[in-house]
mmCIF file of N, CA and C in Angstrom:
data_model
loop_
_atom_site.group_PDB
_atom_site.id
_atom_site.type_symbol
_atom_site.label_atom_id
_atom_site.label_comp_id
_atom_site.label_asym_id
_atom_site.label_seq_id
_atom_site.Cartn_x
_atom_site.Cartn_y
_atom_site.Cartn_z
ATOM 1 N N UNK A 190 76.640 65.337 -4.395
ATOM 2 C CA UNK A 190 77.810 65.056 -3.585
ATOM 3 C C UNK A 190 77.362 64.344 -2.308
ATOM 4 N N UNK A 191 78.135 63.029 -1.980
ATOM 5 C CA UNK A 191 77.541 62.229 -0.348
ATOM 6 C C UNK A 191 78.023 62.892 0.308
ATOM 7 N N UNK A 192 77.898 62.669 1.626
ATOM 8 C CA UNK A 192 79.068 63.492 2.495
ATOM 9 C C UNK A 192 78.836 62.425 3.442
ATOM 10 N N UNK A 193 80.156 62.204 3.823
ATOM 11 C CA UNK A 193 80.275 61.447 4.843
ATOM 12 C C UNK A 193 80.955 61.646 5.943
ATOM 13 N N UNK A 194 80.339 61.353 7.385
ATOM 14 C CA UNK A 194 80.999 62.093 8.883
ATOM 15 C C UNK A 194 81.961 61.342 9.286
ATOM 16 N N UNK A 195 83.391 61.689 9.500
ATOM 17 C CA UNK A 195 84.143 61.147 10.598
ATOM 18 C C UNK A 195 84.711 61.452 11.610
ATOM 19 N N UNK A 196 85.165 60.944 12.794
ATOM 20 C CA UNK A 196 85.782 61.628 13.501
ATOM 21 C C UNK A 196 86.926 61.094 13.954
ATOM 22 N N UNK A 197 88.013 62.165 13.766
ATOM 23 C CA UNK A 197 89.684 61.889 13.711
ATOM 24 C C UNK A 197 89.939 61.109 14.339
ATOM 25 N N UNK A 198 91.184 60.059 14.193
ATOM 26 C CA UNK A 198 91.474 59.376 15.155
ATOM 27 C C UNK A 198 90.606 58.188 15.833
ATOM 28 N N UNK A 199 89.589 58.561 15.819
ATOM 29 C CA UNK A 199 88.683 57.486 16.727
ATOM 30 C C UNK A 199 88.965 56.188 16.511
ATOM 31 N N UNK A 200 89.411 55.960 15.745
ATOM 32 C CA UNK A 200 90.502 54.399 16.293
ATOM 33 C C UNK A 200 91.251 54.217 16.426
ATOM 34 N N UNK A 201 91.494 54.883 17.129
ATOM 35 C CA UNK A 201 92.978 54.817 17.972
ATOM 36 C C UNK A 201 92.356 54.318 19.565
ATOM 37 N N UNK A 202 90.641 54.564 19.725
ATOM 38 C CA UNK A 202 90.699 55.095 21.023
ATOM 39 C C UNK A 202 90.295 53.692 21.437
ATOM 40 N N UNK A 203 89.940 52.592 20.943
ATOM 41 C CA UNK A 203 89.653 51.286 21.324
ATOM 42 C C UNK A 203 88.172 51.230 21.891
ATOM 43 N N UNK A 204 87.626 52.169 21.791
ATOM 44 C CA UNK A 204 85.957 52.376 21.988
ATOM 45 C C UNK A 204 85.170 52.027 21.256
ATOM 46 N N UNK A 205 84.198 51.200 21.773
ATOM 47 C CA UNK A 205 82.876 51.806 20.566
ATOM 48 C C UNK A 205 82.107 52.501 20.462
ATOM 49 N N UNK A 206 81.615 52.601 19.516
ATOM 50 C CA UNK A 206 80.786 54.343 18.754
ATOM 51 C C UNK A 206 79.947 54.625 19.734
ATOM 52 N N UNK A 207 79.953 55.625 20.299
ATOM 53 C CA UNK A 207 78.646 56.358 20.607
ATOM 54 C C UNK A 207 77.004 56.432 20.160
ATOM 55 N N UNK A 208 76.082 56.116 20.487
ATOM 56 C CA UNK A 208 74.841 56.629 19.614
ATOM 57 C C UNK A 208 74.703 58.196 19.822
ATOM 58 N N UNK A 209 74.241 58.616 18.980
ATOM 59 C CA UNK A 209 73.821 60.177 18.633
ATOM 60 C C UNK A 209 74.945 60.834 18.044
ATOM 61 N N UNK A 210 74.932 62.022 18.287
ATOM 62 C CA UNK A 210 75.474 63.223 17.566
ATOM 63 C C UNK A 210 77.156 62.627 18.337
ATOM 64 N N UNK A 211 78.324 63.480 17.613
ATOM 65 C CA UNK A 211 79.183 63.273 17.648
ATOM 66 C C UNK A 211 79.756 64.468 17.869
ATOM 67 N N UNK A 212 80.388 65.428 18.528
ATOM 68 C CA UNK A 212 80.466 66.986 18.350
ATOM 69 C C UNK A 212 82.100 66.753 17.708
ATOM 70 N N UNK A 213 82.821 66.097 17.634
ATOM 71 C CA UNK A 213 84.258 66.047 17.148
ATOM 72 C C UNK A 213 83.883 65.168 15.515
ATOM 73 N N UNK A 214 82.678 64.674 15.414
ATOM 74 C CA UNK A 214 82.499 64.566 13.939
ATOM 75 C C UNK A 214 82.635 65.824 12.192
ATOM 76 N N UNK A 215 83.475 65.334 11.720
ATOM 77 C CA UNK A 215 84.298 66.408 10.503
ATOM 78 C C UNK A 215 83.110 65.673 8.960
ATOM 79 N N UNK A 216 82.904 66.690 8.682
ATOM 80 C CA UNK A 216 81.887 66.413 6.815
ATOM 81 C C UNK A 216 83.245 65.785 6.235
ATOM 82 N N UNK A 217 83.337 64.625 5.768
ATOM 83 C CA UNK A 217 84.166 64.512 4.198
ATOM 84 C C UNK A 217 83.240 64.045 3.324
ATOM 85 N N UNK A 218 83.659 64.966 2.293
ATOM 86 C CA UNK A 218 82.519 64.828 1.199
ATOM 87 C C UNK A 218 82.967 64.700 -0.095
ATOM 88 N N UNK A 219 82.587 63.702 -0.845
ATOM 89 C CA UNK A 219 83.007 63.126 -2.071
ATOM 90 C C UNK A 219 82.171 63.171 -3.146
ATOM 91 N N UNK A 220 83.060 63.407 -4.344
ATOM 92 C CA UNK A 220 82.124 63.079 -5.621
ATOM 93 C C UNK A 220 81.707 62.114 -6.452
ATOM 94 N N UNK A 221 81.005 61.748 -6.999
ATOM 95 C CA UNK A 221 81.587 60.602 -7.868
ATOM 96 C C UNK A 221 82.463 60.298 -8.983
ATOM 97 N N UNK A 222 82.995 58.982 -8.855
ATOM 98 C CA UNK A 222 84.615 58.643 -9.152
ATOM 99 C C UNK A 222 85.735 59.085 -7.998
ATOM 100 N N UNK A 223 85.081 59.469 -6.952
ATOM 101 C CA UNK A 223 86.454 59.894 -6.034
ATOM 102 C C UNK A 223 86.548 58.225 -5.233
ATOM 103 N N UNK A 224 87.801 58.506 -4.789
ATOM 104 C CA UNK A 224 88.243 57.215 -4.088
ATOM 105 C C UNK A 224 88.404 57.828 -2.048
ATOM 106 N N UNK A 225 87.792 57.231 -1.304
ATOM 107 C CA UNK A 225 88.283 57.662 -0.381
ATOM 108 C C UNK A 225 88.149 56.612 0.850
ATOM 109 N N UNK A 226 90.050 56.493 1.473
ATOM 110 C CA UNK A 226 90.527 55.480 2.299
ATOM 111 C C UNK A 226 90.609 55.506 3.437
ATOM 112 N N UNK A 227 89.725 55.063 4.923
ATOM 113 C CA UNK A 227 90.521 55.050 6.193
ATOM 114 C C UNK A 227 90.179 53.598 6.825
ATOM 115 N N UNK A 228 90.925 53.972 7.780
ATOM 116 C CA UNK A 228 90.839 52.507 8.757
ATOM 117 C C UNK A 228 89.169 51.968 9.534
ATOM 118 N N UNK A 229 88.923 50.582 8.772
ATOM 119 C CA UNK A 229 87.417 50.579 9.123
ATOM 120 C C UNK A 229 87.153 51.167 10.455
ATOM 121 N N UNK A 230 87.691 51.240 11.560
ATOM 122 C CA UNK A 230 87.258 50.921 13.086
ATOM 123 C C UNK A 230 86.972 52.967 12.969
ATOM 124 N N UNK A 231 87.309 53.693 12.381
ATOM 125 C CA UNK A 231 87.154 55.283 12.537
ATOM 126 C C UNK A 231 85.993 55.059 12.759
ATOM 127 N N UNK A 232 85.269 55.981 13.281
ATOM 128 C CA UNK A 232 83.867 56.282 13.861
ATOM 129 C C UNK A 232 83.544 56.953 12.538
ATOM 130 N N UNK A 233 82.413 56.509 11.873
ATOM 131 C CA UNK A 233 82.012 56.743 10.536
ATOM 132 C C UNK A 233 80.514 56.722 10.267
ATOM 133 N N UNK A 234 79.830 57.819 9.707
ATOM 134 C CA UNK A 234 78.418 58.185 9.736
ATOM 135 C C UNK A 234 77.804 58.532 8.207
ATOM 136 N N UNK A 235 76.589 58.547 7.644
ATOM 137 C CA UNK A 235 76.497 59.261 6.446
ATOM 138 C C UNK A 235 75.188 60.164 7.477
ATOM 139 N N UNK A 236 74.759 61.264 6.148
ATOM 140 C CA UNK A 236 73.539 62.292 6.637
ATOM 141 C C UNK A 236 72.897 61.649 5.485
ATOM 142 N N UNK A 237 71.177 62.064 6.255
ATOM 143 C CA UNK A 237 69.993 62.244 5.388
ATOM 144 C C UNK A 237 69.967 62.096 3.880
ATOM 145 N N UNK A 238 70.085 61.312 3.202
ATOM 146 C CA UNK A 238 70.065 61.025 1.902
ATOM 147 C C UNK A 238 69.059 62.203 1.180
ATOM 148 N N UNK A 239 69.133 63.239 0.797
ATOM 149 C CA UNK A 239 68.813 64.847 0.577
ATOM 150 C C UNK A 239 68.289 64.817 -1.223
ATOM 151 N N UNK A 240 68.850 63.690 -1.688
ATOM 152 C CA UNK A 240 69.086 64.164 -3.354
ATOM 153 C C UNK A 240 67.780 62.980 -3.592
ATOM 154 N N UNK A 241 67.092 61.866 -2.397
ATOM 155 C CA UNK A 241 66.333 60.757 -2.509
ATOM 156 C C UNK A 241 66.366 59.951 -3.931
ATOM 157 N N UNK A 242 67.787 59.919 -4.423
ATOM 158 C CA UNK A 242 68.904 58.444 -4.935
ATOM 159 C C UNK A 242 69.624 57.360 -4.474
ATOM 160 N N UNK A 243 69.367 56.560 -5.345
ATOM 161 C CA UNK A 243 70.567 55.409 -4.369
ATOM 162 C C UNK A 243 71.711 56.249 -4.629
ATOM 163 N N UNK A 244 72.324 55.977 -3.732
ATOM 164 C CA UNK A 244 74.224 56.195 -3.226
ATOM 165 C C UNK A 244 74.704 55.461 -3.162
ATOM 166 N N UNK A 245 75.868 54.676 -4.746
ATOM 167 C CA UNK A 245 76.205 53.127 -4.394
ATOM 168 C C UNK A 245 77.934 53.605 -3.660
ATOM 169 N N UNK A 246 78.187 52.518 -3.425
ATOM 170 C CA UNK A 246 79.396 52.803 -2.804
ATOM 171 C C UNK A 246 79.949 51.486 -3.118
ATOM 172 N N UNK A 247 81.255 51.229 -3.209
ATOM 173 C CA UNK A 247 81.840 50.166 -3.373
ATOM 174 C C UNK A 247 83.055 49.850 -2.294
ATOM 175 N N UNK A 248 82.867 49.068 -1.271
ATOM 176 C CA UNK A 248 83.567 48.914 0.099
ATOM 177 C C UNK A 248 84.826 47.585 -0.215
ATOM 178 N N UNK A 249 85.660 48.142 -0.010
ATOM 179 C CA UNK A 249 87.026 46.737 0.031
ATOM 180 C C UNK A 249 87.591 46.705 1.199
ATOM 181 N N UNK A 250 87.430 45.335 1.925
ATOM 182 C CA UNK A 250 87.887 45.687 3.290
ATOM 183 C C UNK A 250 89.200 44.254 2.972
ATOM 184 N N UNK A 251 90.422 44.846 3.347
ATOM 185 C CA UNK A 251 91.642 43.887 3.301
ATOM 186 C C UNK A 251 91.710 43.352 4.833
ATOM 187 N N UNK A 252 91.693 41.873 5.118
ATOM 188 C CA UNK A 252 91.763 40.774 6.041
ATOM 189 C C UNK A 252 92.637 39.368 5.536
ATOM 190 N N UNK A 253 92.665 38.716 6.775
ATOM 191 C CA UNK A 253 93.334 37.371 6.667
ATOM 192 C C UNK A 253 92.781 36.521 5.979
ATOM 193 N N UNK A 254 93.060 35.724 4.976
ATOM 194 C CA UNK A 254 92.207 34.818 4.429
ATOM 195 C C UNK A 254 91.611 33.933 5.102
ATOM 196 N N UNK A 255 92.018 33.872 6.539
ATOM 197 C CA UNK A 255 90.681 32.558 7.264
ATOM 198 C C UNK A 255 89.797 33.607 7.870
ATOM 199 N N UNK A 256 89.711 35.159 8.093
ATOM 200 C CA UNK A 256 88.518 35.683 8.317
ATOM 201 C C UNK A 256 87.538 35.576 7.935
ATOM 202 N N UNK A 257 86.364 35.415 7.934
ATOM 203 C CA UNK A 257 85.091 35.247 7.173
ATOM 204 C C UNK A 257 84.569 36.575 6.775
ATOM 205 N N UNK A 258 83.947 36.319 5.265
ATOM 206 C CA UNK A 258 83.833 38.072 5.271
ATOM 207 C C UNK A 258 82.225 38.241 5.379
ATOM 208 N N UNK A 259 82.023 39.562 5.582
ATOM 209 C CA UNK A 259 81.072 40.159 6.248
ATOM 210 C C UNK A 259 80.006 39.481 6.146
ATOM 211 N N UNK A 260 79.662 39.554 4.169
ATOM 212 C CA UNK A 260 78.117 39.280 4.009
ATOM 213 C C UNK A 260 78.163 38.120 2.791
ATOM 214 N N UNK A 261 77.057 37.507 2.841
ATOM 215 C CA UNK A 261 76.957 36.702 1.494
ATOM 216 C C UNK A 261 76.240 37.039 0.634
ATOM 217 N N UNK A 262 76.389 38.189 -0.121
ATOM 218 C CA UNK A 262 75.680 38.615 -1.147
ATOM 219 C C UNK A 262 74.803 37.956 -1.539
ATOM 220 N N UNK A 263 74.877 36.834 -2.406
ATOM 221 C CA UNK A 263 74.295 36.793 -3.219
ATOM 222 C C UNK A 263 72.665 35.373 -2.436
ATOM 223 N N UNK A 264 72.984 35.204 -0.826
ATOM 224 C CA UNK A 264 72.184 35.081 -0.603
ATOM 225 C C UNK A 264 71.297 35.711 0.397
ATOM 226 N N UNK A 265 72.039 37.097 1.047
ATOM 227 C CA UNK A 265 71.339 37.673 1.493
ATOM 228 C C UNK A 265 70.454 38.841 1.010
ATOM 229 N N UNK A 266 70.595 39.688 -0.786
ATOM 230 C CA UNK A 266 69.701 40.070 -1.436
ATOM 231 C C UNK A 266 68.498 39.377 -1.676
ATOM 232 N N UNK A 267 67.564 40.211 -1.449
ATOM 233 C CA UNK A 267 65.710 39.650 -1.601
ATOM 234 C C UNK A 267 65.452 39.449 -3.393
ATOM 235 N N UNK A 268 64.781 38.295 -3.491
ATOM 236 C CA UNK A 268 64.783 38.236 -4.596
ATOM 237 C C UNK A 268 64.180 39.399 -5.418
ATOM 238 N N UNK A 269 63.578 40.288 -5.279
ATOM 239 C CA UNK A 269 63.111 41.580 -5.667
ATOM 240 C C UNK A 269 64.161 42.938 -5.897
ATOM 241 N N UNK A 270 64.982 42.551 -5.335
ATOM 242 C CA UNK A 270 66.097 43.403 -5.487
ATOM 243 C C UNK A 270 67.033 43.013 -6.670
ATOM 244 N N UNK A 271 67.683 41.536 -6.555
ATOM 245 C CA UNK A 271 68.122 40.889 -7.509
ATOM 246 C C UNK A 271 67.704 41.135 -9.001
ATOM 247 N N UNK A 272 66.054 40.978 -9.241
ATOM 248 C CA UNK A 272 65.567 41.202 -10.020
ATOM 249 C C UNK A 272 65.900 43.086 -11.125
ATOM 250 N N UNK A 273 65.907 44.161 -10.042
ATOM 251 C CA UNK A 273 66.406 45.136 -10.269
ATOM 252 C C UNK A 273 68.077 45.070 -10.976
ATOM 253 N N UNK A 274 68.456 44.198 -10.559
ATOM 254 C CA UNK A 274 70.345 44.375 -10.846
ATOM 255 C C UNK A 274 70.437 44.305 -11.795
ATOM 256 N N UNK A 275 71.359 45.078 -12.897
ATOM 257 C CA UNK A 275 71.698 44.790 -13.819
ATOM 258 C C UNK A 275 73.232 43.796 -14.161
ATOM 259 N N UNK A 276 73.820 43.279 -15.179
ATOM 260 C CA UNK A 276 75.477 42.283 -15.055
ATOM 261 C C UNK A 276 75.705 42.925 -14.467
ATOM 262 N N UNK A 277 76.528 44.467 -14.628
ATOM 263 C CA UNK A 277 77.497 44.596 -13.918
ATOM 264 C C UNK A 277 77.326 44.568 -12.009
ATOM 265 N N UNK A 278 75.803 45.019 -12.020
ATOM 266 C CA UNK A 278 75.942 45.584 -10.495
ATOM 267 C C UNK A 278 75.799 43.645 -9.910
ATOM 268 N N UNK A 279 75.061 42.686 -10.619
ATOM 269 C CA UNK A 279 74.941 41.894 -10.084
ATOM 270 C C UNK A 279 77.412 40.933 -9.714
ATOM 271 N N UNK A 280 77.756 41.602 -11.156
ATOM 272 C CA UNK A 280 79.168 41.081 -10.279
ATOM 273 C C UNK A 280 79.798 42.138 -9.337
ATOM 274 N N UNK A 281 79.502 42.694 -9.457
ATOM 275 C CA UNK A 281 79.903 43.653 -7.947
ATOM 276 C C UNK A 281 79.906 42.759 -6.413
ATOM 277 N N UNK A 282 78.256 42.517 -7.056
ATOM 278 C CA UNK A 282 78.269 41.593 -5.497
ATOM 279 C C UNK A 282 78.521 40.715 -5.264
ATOM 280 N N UNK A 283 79.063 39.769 -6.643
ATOM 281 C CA UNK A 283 79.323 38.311 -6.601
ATOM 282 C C UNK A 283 79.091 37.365 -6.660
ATOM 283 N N UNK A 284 78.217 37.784 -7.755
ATOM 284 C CA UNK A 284 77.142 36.487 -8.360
ATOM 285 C C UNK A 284 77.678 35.494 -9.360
ATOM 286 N N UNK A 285 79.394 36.433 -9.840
ATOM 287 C CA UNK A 285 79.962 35.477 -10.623
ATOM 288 C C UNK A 285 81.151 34.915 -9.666
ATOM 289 N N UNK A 286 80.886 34.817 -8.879
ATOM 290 C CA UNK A 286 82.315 34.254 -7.831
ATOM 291 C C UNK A 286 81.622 33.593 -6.414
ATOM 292 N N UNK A 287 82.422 32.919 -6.094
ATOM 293 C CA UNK A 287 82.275 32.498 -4.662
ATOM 294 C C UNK A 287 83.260 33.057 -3.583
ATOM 295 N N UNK A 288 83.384 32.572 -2.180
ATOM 296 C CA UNK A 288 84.207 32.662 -1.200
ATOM 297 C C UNK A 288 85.062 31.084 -1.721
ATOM 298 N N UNK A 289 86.111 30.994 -1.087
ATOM 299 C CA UNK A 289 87.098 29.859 -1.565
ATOM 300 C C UNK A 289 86.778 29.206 0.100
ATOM 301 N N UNK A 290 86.429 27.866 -0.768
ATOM 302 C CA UNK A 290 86.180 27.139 0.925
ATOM 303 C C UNK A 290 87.704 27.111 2.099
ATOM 304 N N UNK A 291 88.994 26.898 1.405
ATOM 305 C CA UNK A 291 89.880 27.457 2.470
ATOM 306 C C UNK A 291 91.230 27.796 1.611
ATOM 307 N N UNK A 292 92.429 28.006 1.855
ATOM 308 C CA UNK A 292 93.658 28.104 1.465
ATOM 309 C C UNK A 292 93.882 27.330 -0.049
ATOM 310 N N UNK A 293 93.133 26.269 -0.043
ATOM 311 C CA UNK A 293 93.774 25.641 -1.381
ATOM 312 C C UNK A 293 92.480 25.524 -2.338
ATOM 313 N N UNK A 294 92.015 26.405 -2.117
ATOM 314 C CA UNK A 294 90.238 26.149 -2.788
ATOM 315 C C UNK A 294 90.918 27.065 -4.155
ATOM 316 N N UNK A 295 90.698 26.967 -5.369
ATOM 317 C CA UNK A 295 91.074 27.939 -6.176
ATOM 318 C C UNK A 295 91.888 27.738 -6.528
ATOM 319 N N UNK A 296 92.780 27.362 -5.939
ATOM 320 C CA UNK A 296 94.730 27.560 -6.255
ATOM 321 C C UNK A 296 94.950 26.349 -7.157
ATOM 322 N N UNK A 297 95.972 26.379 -7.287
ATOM 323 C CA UNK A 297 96.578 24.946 -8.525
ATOM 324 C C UNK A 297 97.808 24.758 -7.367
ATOM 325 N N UNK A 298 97.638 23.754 -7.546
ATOM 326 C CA UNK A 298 99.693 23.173 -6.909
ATOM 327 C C UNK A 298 100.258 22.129 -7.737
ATOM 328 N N UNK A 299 101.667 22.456 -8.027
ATOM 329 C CA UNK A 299 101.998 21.099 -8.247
ATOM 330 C C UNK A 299 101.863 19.554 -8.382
ATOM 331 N N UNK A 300 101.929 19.636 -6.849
ATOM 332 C CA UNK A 300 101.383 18.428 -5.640
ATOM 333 C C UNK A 300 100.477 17.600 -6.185
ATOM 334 N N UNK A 301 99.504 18.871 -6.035
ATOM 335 C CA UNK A 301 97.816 17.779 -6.305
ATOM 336 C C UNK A 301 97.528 17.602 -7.473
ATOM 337 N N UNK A 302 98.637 18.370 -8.794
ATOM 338 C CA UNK A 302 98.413 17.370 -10.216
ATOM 339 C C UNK A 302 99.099 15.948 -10.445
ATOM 340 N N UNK A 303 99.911 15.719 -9.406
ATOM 341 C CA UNK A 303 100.420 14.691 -9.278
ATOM 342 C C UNK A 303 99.679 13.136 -9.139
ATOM 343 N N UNK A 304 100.091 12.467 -10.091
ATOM 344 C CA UNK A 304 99.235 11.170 -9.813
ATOM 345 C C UNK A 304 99.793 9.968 -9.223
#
């Protein structure tokens, strides 16, 4: 079981995180196959990896489509790692997809089948 620390509310408070201990930090702790949702900005921690396994996690963060998102997978994994991935974990990260260069990258319109 991971367990992961949060503490209530904390984005609400327009702060950023503290370093160290947190004394208003709460255990939520999950199994696998559980799903669990809050607002990125919560003040959010894991403990000591205890069981010395990977702990995958699968993160969906919903934004504006001209935000840029976080990371570029598939060129910021070391090629040594890559090598480890198997299909599925390698589309997880998006080795079969790109970012869409802007609004009409991807899409079909009318318009532009027009000759």
């Amino acid at each position: 079981m991971a367990v992961t620390l949060v503490v209530p509310k904390s984005h609400q408070t327009g702060e950023y995180a503290p370093q160290g201990e947190n004394a208003e930090a709460i255990p939520l702790e999950a199994e696998a196959g559980d799903i669990v949702i809050w607002d990125s900005r919560i003040l959010h921690a894991t403990l000591e990896n205890s069981v010395k396994r990977d702990r995958w996690a699968l993160i969906a963060t919903f934004c504006r489509w001209y935000i840029k998102q976080g990371f570029d997978y598939p060129r910021a994994i070391p090629e040594s790692m890559f090598e480890t991935l198997d299909d599925d974990e390698k589309i997880v990260y998006g080795y079969c997809s790109y970012t869409p260069l802007d609004e009409f990258d991807k899409t079909e319109h009318e318009s532009r089948n027009r000759k």
